[in-house]
Amino acid sequence: NAGVMQNPRHLVRRRGQEARLRCSPMKGHSHVYWYRQLPEEGLKFMVYLQKENIIDESGMPKERFSAEFPKEGPSILRIQQVVRGDSAAYFCASSRLVLQGIEYGYTFGSGTRLTVV
Amino acid sequence: GESVGLHLPTLSVQEGDNSIINCAYSNSASDYFIWYKQESGKGPQFIIDIRSNMDKRQGQRVTVLLNKTVKHLSLQIAATQPGDSAVYFCAETAKTSYDKVIFGPGTSLSVIP
């Protein structure tokens, strides 16, 4: 997972607070993907972003969740007014170019483990 | 919706034996399949992939088999080692939506020394 940096590694929030998860893609990668993993489950796609654009947010909950990937700086996944059900591991992946061959560019970070108390 | 699923949620094997992890997929449009390994507290790590125009691909100690007729995928690990203990996910994606990789629920592999 070297190269895709996620922080914080662990985040504890009380119900109603906001959670901000950051992802810095690998150098040279301009495509970022966010996934959520509940305990004992697989990863669920949330959103795909390129610099300054949301390309596919079909996996994002309609409320409270938002994502951005600004021209400068990391991608941010923001969860407002967190609830206990938001507790999960959130993983970010990055790639160079989607259609160029995922196997050479799709790299995951180590994740942020969000716990809502 | 379409999904990828695994037949066996847990698998225990003796060190040195071969491991076989199975996966079923339902999206006939999927044309690219990936196996990931996830160790505790870490993100998924790419193991091996296969495109739909192939039925077998080999890597170092790992082989992936694809049977498009029955929409079945398997990962074979030769001479399983303690370091292979992890959760293994199969994943699929399609040419029409390479931005979205769909993961199965995972199989936990435990290697008995």
Short mmCIF file of C-alpha atoms in Angstrom, two decimals:
data_model
loop_
_atom_site.label_atom_id
_atom_site.label_comp_id
_atom_site.label_asym_id
_atom_site.label_seq_id
_atom_site.Cartn_x
_atom_site.Cartn_y
_atom_site.Cartn_z
CA ASN A 1 0.00 0.00 0.00
CA ALA A 2 3.00 2.30 -0.24
CA GLY A 3 2.16 5.54 -1.94
CA VAL A 4 -1.53 6.08 -1.15
CA MET A 5 -1.63 7.90 2.16
CA GLN A 6 -4.71 8.04 4.29
CA ASN A 7 -5.12 9.89 7.56
CA PRO A 8 -6.00 9.63 10.24
CA ARG A 9 -5.62 5.86 10.66
CA HIS A 10 -8.17 5.88 13.46
CA LEU A 11 -10.89 8.43 14.10
CA VAL A 12 -13.38 8.52 16.96
CA ARG A 13 -16.37 10.80 16.77
CA ARG A 14 -19.44 11.29 18.91
CA ARG A 15 -22.84 11.04 17.29
CA GLY A 16 -23.70 14.29 15.55
CA GLN A 17 -20.12 15.38 14.96
CA GLU A 18 -18.41 15.68 11.61
CA ALA A 19 -15.76 13.30 10.31
CA ARG A 20 -13.16 14.29 7.73
CA LEU A 21 -11.08 11.59 6.09
CA ARG A 22 -8.14 12.48 3.91
CA CYS A 23 -6.50 10.64 1.04
CA SER A 24 -3.36 11.61 -0.84
CA PRO A 25 -3.04 9.54 -4.04
CA MET A 26 0.15 8.06 -5.35
CA LYS A 27 2.40 10.46 -7.17
CA GLY A 28 1.22 10.81 -10.73
CA HIS A 29 -2.25 9.46 -10.01
CA SER A 30 -5.14 11.76 -10.75
CA HIS A 31 -8.02 9.34 -10.10
CA VAL A 32 -9.27 8.68 -6.59
CA TYR A 33 -11.84 6.15 -5.37
CA TRP A 34 -13.43 5.80 -1.96
CA TYR A 35 -14.73 2.51 -0.55
CA ARG A 36 -16.39 1.61 2.73
CA GLN A 37 -15.87 -1.69 4.51
CA LEU A 38 -18.14 -2.83 7.30
CA PRO A 39 -16.80 -5.47 9.72
CA GLU A 40 -16.63 -8.93 8.16
CA GLU A 41 -17.73 -7.61 4.78
CA GLY A 42 -16.24 -6.68 1.44
CA LEU A 43 -15.52 -3.20 0.20
CA LYS A 44 -18.40 -1.17 -1.18
CA PHE A 45 -17.76 1.47 -3.82
CA MET A 46 -18.74 4.97 -2.79
CA VAL A 47 -17.35 7.57 -5.17
CA TYR A 48 -14.86 8.14 -7.97
CA LEU A 49 -13.22 11.53 -8.41
CA GLN A 50 -10.74 13.20 -10.68
CA LYS A 51 -9.14 16.52 -9.89
CA GLU A 52 -11.94 19.00 -9.14
CA ASN A 53 -14.60 16.65 -10.54
CA ILE A 54 -16.90 13.98 -9.18
CA ILE A 55 -17.21 11.35 -11.90
CA ASP A 56 -19.36 8.69 -10.23
CA GLU A 57 -21.00 9.03 -6.83
CA SER A 58 -23.52 6.24 -7.24
CA GLY A 59 -22.35 4.54 -4.05
CA MET A 60 -22.57 7.59 -1.82
CA PRO A 61 -25.45 7.92 0.63
CA LYS A 62 -27.70 10.75 -0.49
CA GLU A 63 -27.41 12.68 2.75
CA ARG A 64 -24.58 13.67 5.08
CA PHE A 65 -21.80 12.31 2.85
CA SER A 66 -19.73 14.38 0.44
CA ALA A 67 -16.39 14.05 -1.29
CA GLU A 68 -14.02 16.38 -3.02
CA PHE A 69 -10.66 16.24 -4.75
CA PRO A 70 -9.38 19.80 -5.10
CA LYS A 71 -6.76 20.96 -7.52
CA GLU A 72 -4.28 21.18 -4.69
CA GLY A 73 -4.23 18.91 -1.68
CA PRO A 74 -5.71 15.56 -0.75
CA SER A 75 -9.12 14.14 -1.48
CA ILE A 76 -11.53 14.59 1.42
CA LEU A 77 -14.44 12.35 2.38
CA ARG A 78 -16.70 14.27 4.71
CA ILE A 79 -19.42 12.77 6.86
CA GLN A 80 -21.69 15.21 8.64
CA GLN A 81 -23.72 14.43 11.75
CA VAL A 82 -22.25 10.97 12.09
CA VAL A 83 -24.35 8.09 13.39
CA ARG A 84 -23.28 4.73 14.82
CA GLY A 85 -23.98 3.06 11.50
CA ASP A 86 -21.21 5.11 9.90
CA SER A 87 -18.63 3.16 11.92
CA ALA A 88 -16.53 1.35 9.35
CA ALA A 89 -13.18 1.30 7.63
CA TYR A 90 -12.95 3.74 4.75
CA PHE A 91 -10.42 2.97 2.05
CA CYS A 92 -9.10 5.14 -0.70
CA ALA A 93 -7.54 3.90 -3.92
CA SER A 94 -5.86 5.79 -6.72
CA SER A 95 -4.93 5.12 -10.32
CA ARG A 96 -3.36 6.88 -13.26
CA LEU A 97 -6.00 6.38 -15.87
CA VAL A 98 -9.05 4.19 -15.59
CA LEU A 99 -9.00 2.62 -19.02
CA GLN A 100 -5.27 2.10 -19.14
CA GLY A 101 -5.38 -1.07 -17.12
CA ILE A 102 -6.49 -1.15 -13.53
CA GLU A 103 -4.00 -3.82 -12.63
CA TYR A 104 -1.10 -1.45 -12.94
CA GLY A 105 -2.50 1.55 -11.20
CA TYR A 106 -5.27 0.71 -8.77
CA THR A 107 -3.57 0.94 -5.38
CA PHE A 108 -5.26 1.07 -1.99
CA GLY A 109 -4.29 2.99 1.09
CA SER A 110 -4.29 1.50 4.57
CA GLY A 111 -7.67 2.98 5.42
CA THR A 112 -9.24 5.12 8.13
CA ARG A 113 -11.14 3.31 10.83
CA LEU A 114 -14.03 5.46 11.96
CA THR A 115 -15.70 4.70 15.26
CA VAL A 116 -18.82 6.60 16.23
CA VAL A 117 -19.60 6.53 19.94
CA GLY B 1 -28.17 -5.52 -8.05
CA GLU B 2 -25.36 -7.48 -9.62
CA SER B 3 -22.87 -8.84 -7.12
CA VAL B 4 -19.86 -10.98 -6.62
CA GLY B 5 -20.08 -13.65 -3.95
CA LEU B 6 -17.94 -16.33 -2.37
CA HIS B 7 -18.88 -19.93 -1.65
CA LEU B 8 -16.78 -20.39 1.49
CA PRO B 9 -16.49 -17.71 4.13
CA THR B 10 -13.64 -19.45 5.99
CA LEU B 11 -10.92 -21.87 5.00
CA SER B 12 -8.29 -23.59 7.13
CA VAL B 13 -5.36 -25.36 5.49
CA GLN B 14 -2.22 -27.05 6.71
CA GLU B 15 1.03 -25.31 5.98
CA GLY B 16 2.48 -26.67 2.76
CA ASP B 17 -0.86 -27.75 1.34
CA ASN B 18 -2.53 -26.07 -1.60
CA SER B 19 -5.43 -23.67 -1.02
CA ILE B 20 -8.37 -23.10 -3.32
CA ILE B 21 -10.66 -20.12 -2.81
CA ASN B 22 -13.79 -19.92 -4.94
CA CYS B 23 -15.90 -17.05 -6.15
CA ALA B 24 -19.12 -16.70 -8.14
CA TYR B 25 -20.04 -13.64 -10.10
CA SER B 26 -23.35 -12.70 -11.65
CA ASN B 27 -22.62 -9.79 -13.99
CA SER B 28 -22.15 -11.28 -17.44
CA ALA B 29 -20.79 -7.93 -18.62
CA SER B 30 -17.78 -8.17 -16.31
CA ASP B 31 -14.62 -8.64 -18.30
CA TYR B 32 -11.87 -8.11 -15.77
CA PHE B 33 -11.39 -9.92 -12.47
CA ILE B 34 -8.99 -9.32 -9.64
CA TRP B 35 -8.01 -11.14 -6.48
CA TYR B 36 -7.00 -9.08 -3.48
CA LYS B 37 -5.44 -10.08 -0.19
CA GLN B 38 -6.25 -8.11 2.92
CA GLU B 39 -4.27 -8.57 6.10
CA SER B 40 -5.61 -7.38 9.40
CA GLY B 41 -5.53 -3.60 9.70
CA LYS B 42 -4.38 -3.07 6.14
CA GLY B 43 -5.85 -2.15 2.81
CA PRO B 44 -6.44 -4.68 0.01
CA GLN B 45 -3.33 -5.73 -1.83
CA PHE B 46 -3.42 -6.79 -5.48
CA ILE B 47 -2.50 -10.47 -5.99
CA ILE B 48 -3.39 -11.42 -9.52
CA ASP B 49 -5.86 -10.52 -12.23
CA ILE B 50 -7.39 -12.07 -15.31
CA ARG B 51 -9.28 -10.76 -18.30
CA SER B 52 -12.32 -12.48 -19.74
CA ASN B 53 -10.46 -13.57 -22.88
CA MET B 54 -8.37 -15.92 -20.73
CA ASP B 55 -9.30 -18.94 -18.62
CA LYS B 56 -6.11 -19.29 -16.63
CA ARG B 57 -3.31 -17.10 -15.42
CA GLN B 58 -0.36 -17.97 -13.24
CA GLY B 59 1.76 -15.91 -10.92
CA GLN B 60 4.26 -16.75 -8.28
CA ARG B 61 2.60 -19.57 -6.27
CA VAL B 62 -0.84 -18.35 -7.31
CA THR B 63 -3.10 -19.32 -10.18
CA VAL B 64 -6.43 -17.82 -11.12
CA LEU B 65 -8.95 -19.82 -13.10
CA LEU B 66 -11.93 -18.32 -14.85
CA ASN B 67 -14.93 -20.29 -16.06
CA LYS B 68 -17.20 -17.90 -17.91
CA THR B 69 -19.76 -20.58 -18.67
CA VAL B 70 -20.73 -20.93 -15.03
CA LYS B 71 -19.46 -17.49 -13.97
CA HIS B 72 -16.94 -18.92 -11.56
CA LEU B 73 -13.54 -17.72 -10.48
CA SER B 74 -10.99 -19.45 -8.28
CA LEU B 75 -7.68 -18.61 -6.67
CA GLN B 76 -5.21 -21.40 -6.08
CA ILE B 77 -2.30 -20.89 -3.72
CA ALA B 78 0.45 -23.48 -3.90
CA ALA B 79 2.40 -24.58 -0.83
CA THR B 80 0.44 -22.33 1.49
CA GLN B 81 2.53 -20.50 4.07
CA PRO B 82 1.61 -18.84 7.39
CA GLY B 83 2.10 -15.46 5.72
CA ASP B 84 -0.78 -16.30 3.40
CA SER B 85 -3.24 -16.06 6.29
CA ALA B 86 -5.55 -13.19 5.39
CA VAL B 87 -8.94 -12.40 3.93
CA TYR B 88 -9.11 -12.87 0.18
CA PHE B 89 -11.53 -10.94 -2.00
CA CYS B 90 -12.46 -11.53 -5.58
CA ALA B 91 -13.50 -8.42 -7.45
CA GLU B 92 -14.92 -7.66 -10.85
CA THR B 93 -15.28 -4.75 -13.14
CA ALA B 94 -16.56 -4.16 -16.64
CA LYS B 95 -15.30 -2.25 -19.62
CA THR B 96 -18.33 0.00 -19.40
CA SER B 97 -17.61 1.01 -15.81
CA TYR B 98 -13.95 0.60 -14.99
CA ASP B 99 -14.35 3.26 -12.34
CA LYS B 100 -16.22 0.83 -10.11
CA VAL B 101 -14.69 -2.36 -8.81
CA ILE B 102 -17.24 -4.65 -7.17
CA PHE B 103 -15.95 -6.76 -4.31
CA GLY B 104 -17.21 -10.05 -2.99
CA PRO B 105 -17.69 -10.59 0.77
CA GLY B 106 -14.32 -12.30 1.27
CA THR B 107 -12.90 -15.63 2.44
CA SER B 108 -10.78 -15.83 5.54
CA LEU B 109 -7.81 -18.15 5.04
CA SER B 110 -6.10 -19.57 8.11
CA VAL B 111 -2.87 -21.50 7.72
CA ILE B 112 -2.18 -24.10 10.39
CA PRO B 113 1.56 -24.44 11.09
#
